[in-house]
Amino acid sequence: MRKIFGLAVVLWVSVLVQSSAQLVIGQLNVTETAHDVLLHSSGAFILSGSEANAGALYKVACEGPVLAQLIKSYSPGPTTLHEAVELPDGSIVAVGETRLMVGDTSRLHLVLLKTNPNLQETASSTIQIAQRNTRGRSVALAPNGDLLVLGDVEGVGLDFWDVFLWRVRASDLTPMGTPTLYNFGVDFAHSLRPAGHGEYLISMTALSGNLFHPEAVVFNRLMALKIDEQGQLQWKYVYEYSRQAKYGFCQAGGAVRGFSPASENLLLCGALHTPASPDSLTDAVFLLLSPAGQPLDTLIFPLPGRQVLANLMGSEAQ
């Protein structure tokens, strides 16, 4: 290996906060899932996820106590919140999805939920793109304070999911303009992260092949896209391998920029299948890229059991 890089990774296996003791958040005998954790300017952590059939936000002190929570449900659901971002005034906007009835059919809608710093709801919105199934995955702030929302929208035919980026007004959660679409096959968004200089990193996966035939060979792609705040593509990086569909598919785990000014290298991670991993088990991969998207180094190691990488929180990336 030519370089060494430090990293911080979150492996969410259940909804808990780990310190000197274990704190379990939620209700007994109710399924809770955490998708992301945000460090708020107050020093508390905001967890985004779900509780039973509803979306859930928890505000947790560093020492462990739950300071506030918000449970948000829509009918028929289920609802989940994948990620949250803090606005300059300390308020919070979470993004996710739910199912709502459209005629006699339940359809996926993007959910945006805004709260004050104490998780008291101040606004919410459910949105579709062109009346198609729409899911929210990640959210970031544009330089002028608008929201940039990343997610998936129903595609056409066998290309049944595309990735979108949509600008949303933070004050009232109203979309502005038309979303930018990214299509490289069957596409699944993971995260949107600032990359400095008014640019952003999209982490995603793209699959190509017959996903429904177990013996069919599917091309798995872990991808990083660098875009400007308007969604225009600056470059893309693709890590590709092929595997029979019966073994499952790769999963993106996030992308971040290194801590400036020491390094502006980029780190992309995910879970993939290698010839060394038995059948459906996955290995972790970390891909070090230059600011221009050129590969610098690769690290692959086995993950225990069937765990996957959920998110990258930070990287020295040197």
XYZ file of C-alpha atoms in Angstrom:
318
model
C 0.000 0.000 0.000
C 1.440 3.376 -1.013
C -0.362 5.533 1.535
C -1.858 5.325 4.995
C -5.104 7.049 5.822
C -7.066 7.499 9.054
C -10.826 7.255 9.132
C -13.884 7.201 11.358
C -16.736 4.849 10.506
C -20.151 4.278 12.050
C -21.399 0.674 12.103
C -25.093 0.866 13.104
C -26.313 -2.567 14.091
C -29.082 -1.418 16.453
C -30.308 1.814 17.995
C -27.921 2.587 20.819
C -25.326 5.059 22.002
C -22.055 3.652 23.269
C -20.022 5.339 26.013
C -18.773 3.752 29.232
C -22.163 2.043 29.412
C -24.789 1.166 26.864
C -27.856 3.374 26.458
C -30.838 1.862 24.670
C -33.122 4.417 23.037
C -36.792 3.762 22.359
C -39.458 1.447 23.709
C -39.219 -2.172 24.743
C -40.718 -4.621 22.242
C -40.838 -1.937 19.533
C -38.510 -2.052 16.535
C -36.290 1.032 16.288
C -33.705 1.702 13.612
C -31.055 4.444 13.450
C -29.772 5.644 10.093
C -27.552 8.609 10.936
C -26.165 10.720 13.783
C -25.620 14.493 13.666
C -23.501 16.456 16.114
C -25.593 19.544 16.941
C -24.009 22.902 17.868
C -25.491 22.480 21.369
C -23.153 19.524 21.916
C -25.995 16.990 21.739
C -26.440 14.309 19.089
C -29.450 14.093 16.748
C -30.327 10.532 15.692
C -32.487 10.020 12.602
C -34.407 6.787 12.114
C -37.709 5.063 12.719
C -39.803 3.740 15.569
C -42.213 0.989 14.527
C -44.211 2.477 11.607
C -43.179 6.105 12.217
C -40.191 8.318 11.550
C -38.180 9.263 14.625
C -35.722 11.931 15.748
C -33.918 11.699 19.093
C -31.792 14.348 20.778
C -29.253 12.693 23.052
C -26.752 14.318 25.420
C -23.124 13.263 25.188
C -23.428 11.734 28.679
C -26.329 9.541 27.536
C -29.734 10.996 28.571
C -32.401 11.464 25.906
C -33.198 15.199 25.902
C -36.039 15.210 23.363
C -37.705 13.067 20.739
C -40.129 13.515 17.869
C -42.182 10.684 16.376
C -43.759 11.536 13.005
C -46.192 9.236 11.199
C -48.154 9.354 7.972
C -50.884 7.000 6.785
C -50.500 4.302 5.665
C -46.708 4.512 6.093
C -44.252 3.197 7.080
C -42.171 6.335 7.558
C -38.436 6.594 8.112
C -36.020 9.521 8.469
C -32.576 8.897 7.034
C -30.576 11.999 7.865
C -30.743 15.497 9.354
C -28.881 18.776 8.884
C -28.573 21.752 11.219
C -29.512 25.224 9.928
C -27.586 28.360 11.005
C -30.210 29.195 13.670
C -29.888 25.754 15.279
C -33.101 24.361 13.802
C -33.049 20.945 12.164
C -34.323 19.547 8.873
C -34.599 15.768 8.447
C -35.124 13.909 5.187
C -36.700 10.502 4.561
C -39.715 8.899 2.946
C -43.184 7.559 3.617
C -46.062 5.906 1.795
C -49.217 7.904 1.068
C -52.358 6.891 -0.770
C -52.667 8.189 -4.342
C -56.068 7.032 -5.491
C -56.268 3.420 -4.400
C -52.490 2.819 -4.490
C -49.859 3.618 -1.855
C -46.932 5.528 -3.330
C -43.562 6.564 -1.905
C -43.148 10.269 -1.121
C -40.096 12.264 -0.096
C -40.495 13.549 3.485
C -38.942 16.763 4.803
C -39.420 17.548 8.498
C -38.277 20.791 10.137
C -37.975 21.284 13.902
C -36.577 23.790 16.357
C -33.430 22.800 18.316
C -35.637 20.954 20.857
C -37.222 18.745 18.155
C -40.565 20.548 18.192
C -42.015 20.385 14.672
C -42.260 23.694 12.800
C -42.924 22.507 9.220
C -43.214 19.337 7.158
C -43.632 18.455 3.514
C -44.296 15.338 1.421
C -43.257 15.552 -2.233
C -43.105 13.448 -5.374
C -41.187 13.995 -8.607
C -43.599 13.797 -11.552
C -46.013 11.590 -9.573
C -43.369 8.851 -9.368
C -42.174 6.966 -6.288
C -39.682 9.288 -4.553
C -37.361 8.624 -1.590
C -35.165 10.999 0.416
C -31.687 9.877 1.495
C -29.456 12.823 2.393
C -29.495 16.602 2.833
C -26.878 19.379 2.870
C -26.807 23.181 2.968
C -26.130 25.297 -0.104
C -23.957 28.401 0.411
C -27.047 30.677 0.429
C -28.841 28.560 3.064
C -31.060 26.550 0.721
C -31.311 22.801 1.197
C -29.825 20.358 -1.296
C -31.769 17.090 -1.070
C -30.431 13.795 -2.440
C -32.633 10.774 -3.048
C -34.028 8.171 -5.441
C -36.853 8.518 -7.951
C -38.635 5.758 -9.842
C -37.136 5.179 -13.284
C -38.499 3.700 -16.486
C -38.723 -0.018 -17.281
C -35.846 -2.144 -15.972
C -34.013 1.047 -15.011
C -36.351 1.305 -12.045
C -34.444 3.797 -9.837
C -32.504 6.973 -10.638
C -30.693 9.357 -8.266
C -31.847 12.985 -7.990
C -30.612 16.223 -6.448
C -33.252 18.904 -5.691
C -32.896 22.403 -4.256
C -35.442 23.152 -1.506
C -36.165 26.443 0.289
C -35.267 25.930 3.949
C -37.857 28.364 5.349
C -40.962 26.491 4.156
C -39.567 23.270 2.581
C -40.745 24.233 -0.923
C -38.837 22.682 -3.879
C -37.350 25.144 -6.360
C -36.850 24.437 -10.032
C -36.550 20.941 -11.434
C -34.404 18.183 -9.922
C -31.164 17.055 -11.537
C -31.179 13.322 -12.372
C -28.210 10.932 -12.461
C -28.630 7.664 -14.352
C -25.941 4.978 -14.592
C -28.180 1.869 -14.429
C -30.311 0.941 -11.432
C -29.139 3.713 -9.125
C -29.352 4.129 -5.339
C -28.318 7.316 -3.525
C -26.424 7.150 -0.242
C -25.082 10.510 0.936
C -24.377 14.104 -0.027
C -21.406 15.814 1.637
C -19.692 19.215 1.207
C -16.376 18.942 -0.618
C -15.317 22.587 -0.220
C -15.144 25.345 -2.835
C -18.938 25.264 -3.326
C -18.826 21.617 -4.441
C -20.331 18.402 -3.061
C -19.692 14.648 -3.061
C -22.433 12.166 -3.887
C -21.922 8.576 -2.743
C -24.096 6.037 -4.575
C -24.329 2.595 -6.148
C -25.330 1.627 -9.682
C -26.233 -1.881 -10.855
C -26.454 -3.189 -14.406
C -27.859 -6.564 -15.452
C -30.807 -8.827 -14.670
C -31.180 -8.250 -10.933
C -34.031 -10.753 -10.647
C -32.334 -13.830 -12.130
C -30.112 -15.461 -9.484
C -27.590 -16.816 -12.011
C -27.316 -13.605 -14.047
C -24.058 -11.680 -13.855
C -24.644 -8.175 -12.485
C -22.150 -5.325 -12.757
C -21.818 -3.686 -9.338
C -20.574 -0.090 -9.212
C -19.581 1.927 -6.149
C -19.556 5.538 -7.308
C -18.494 8.994 -6.171
C -19.770 12.044 -8.064
C -18.366 15.516 -7.544
C -20.938 18.197 -8.379
C -21.421 21.932 -7.985
C -24.347 23.345 -5.997
C -26.482 23.396 -9.163
C -26.009 19.637 -9.519
C -23.705 19.859 -12.536
C -21.294 16.927 -12.706
C -17.594 17.823 -12.302
C -16.304 14.248 -12.429
C -17.278 10.706 -11.477
C -15.280 7.803 -10.050
C -16.435 4.214 -10.568
C -15.242 1.067 -8.762
C -16.779 -1.841 -10.702
C -16.873 -5.613 -10.372
C -19.217 -8.381 -11.534
C -21.007 -10.966 -9.414
C -23.971 -13.311 -9.844
C -27.197 -11.764 -8.604
C -27.772 -14.573 -6.102
C -24.864 -13.289 -3.990
C -26.382 -9.846 -3.479
C -25.144 -6.410 -4.459
C -22.613 -3.823 -3.360
C -23.639 -1.040 -0.969
C -22.247 2.473 -0.741
C -21.014 3.614 2.657
C -20.370 7.321 2.136
C -17.754 9.737 0.865
C -15.967 12.585 2.671
C -13.232 15.114 2.045
C -10.102 15.034 4.164
C -9.516 17.659 6.820
C -8.209 20.794 5.132
C -5.634 22.255 4.832
C -3.617 19.102 5.574
C -5.289 17.226 2.730
C -8.211 17.597 0.356
C -8.078 13.972 -0.724
C -11.401 12.138 -0.761
C -12.393 8.894 0.887
C -15.132 6.635 -0.480
C -16.236 3.481 1.336
C -18.691 0.647 0.833
C -19.384 -3.058 1.152
C -18.710 -5.399 -1.755
C -18.268 -9.037 -2.682
C -14.819 -10.412 -3.446
C -13.716 -13.888 -4.567
C -12.339 -14.399 -1.052
C -15.679 -13.756 0.667
C -17.960 -16.806 0.902
C -21.183 -16.551 -1.078
C -23.332 -13.679 0.212
C -20.885 -12.231 2.751
C -19.402 -8.801 2.052
C -16.025 -7.160 2.557
C -15.403 -3.504 3.363
C -13.595 -1.325 0.830
C -11.999 2.093 1.351
C -10.999 4.024 -1.761
C -8.690 7.026 -1.476
C -9.131 9.558 -4.303
C -7.385 12.784 -5.248
C -9.436 16.011 -5.340
C -9.705 15.409 -9.096
C -11.193 11.930 -8.584
C -8.072 9.914 -9.433
C -7.564 6.691 -7.409
C -4.621 6.856 -4.973
C -5.038 3.776 -2.783
C -7.428 0.922 -1.969
C -7.970 -1.039 1.232
C -10.216 -4.122 1.397
C -10.815 -6.180 4.534
C -13.460 -8.664 5.702
C -16.446 -7.525 7.722
C -17.689 -9.869 10.455
C -20.912 -11.657 9.628
C -23.341 -9.681 7.482
C -22.676 -6.187 8.802
C -22.364 -3.299 6.362
C -20.747 0.134 6.561
C -23.460 2.688 7.267
C -21.628 6.005 7.043
C -18.324 7.842 7.039
C -18.109 10.602 9.638
C -14.649 11.952 8.842
C -11.234 11.212 7.392
C -7.703 12.504 7.621
C -7.335 11.139 4.083
C -3.550 11.563 3.845
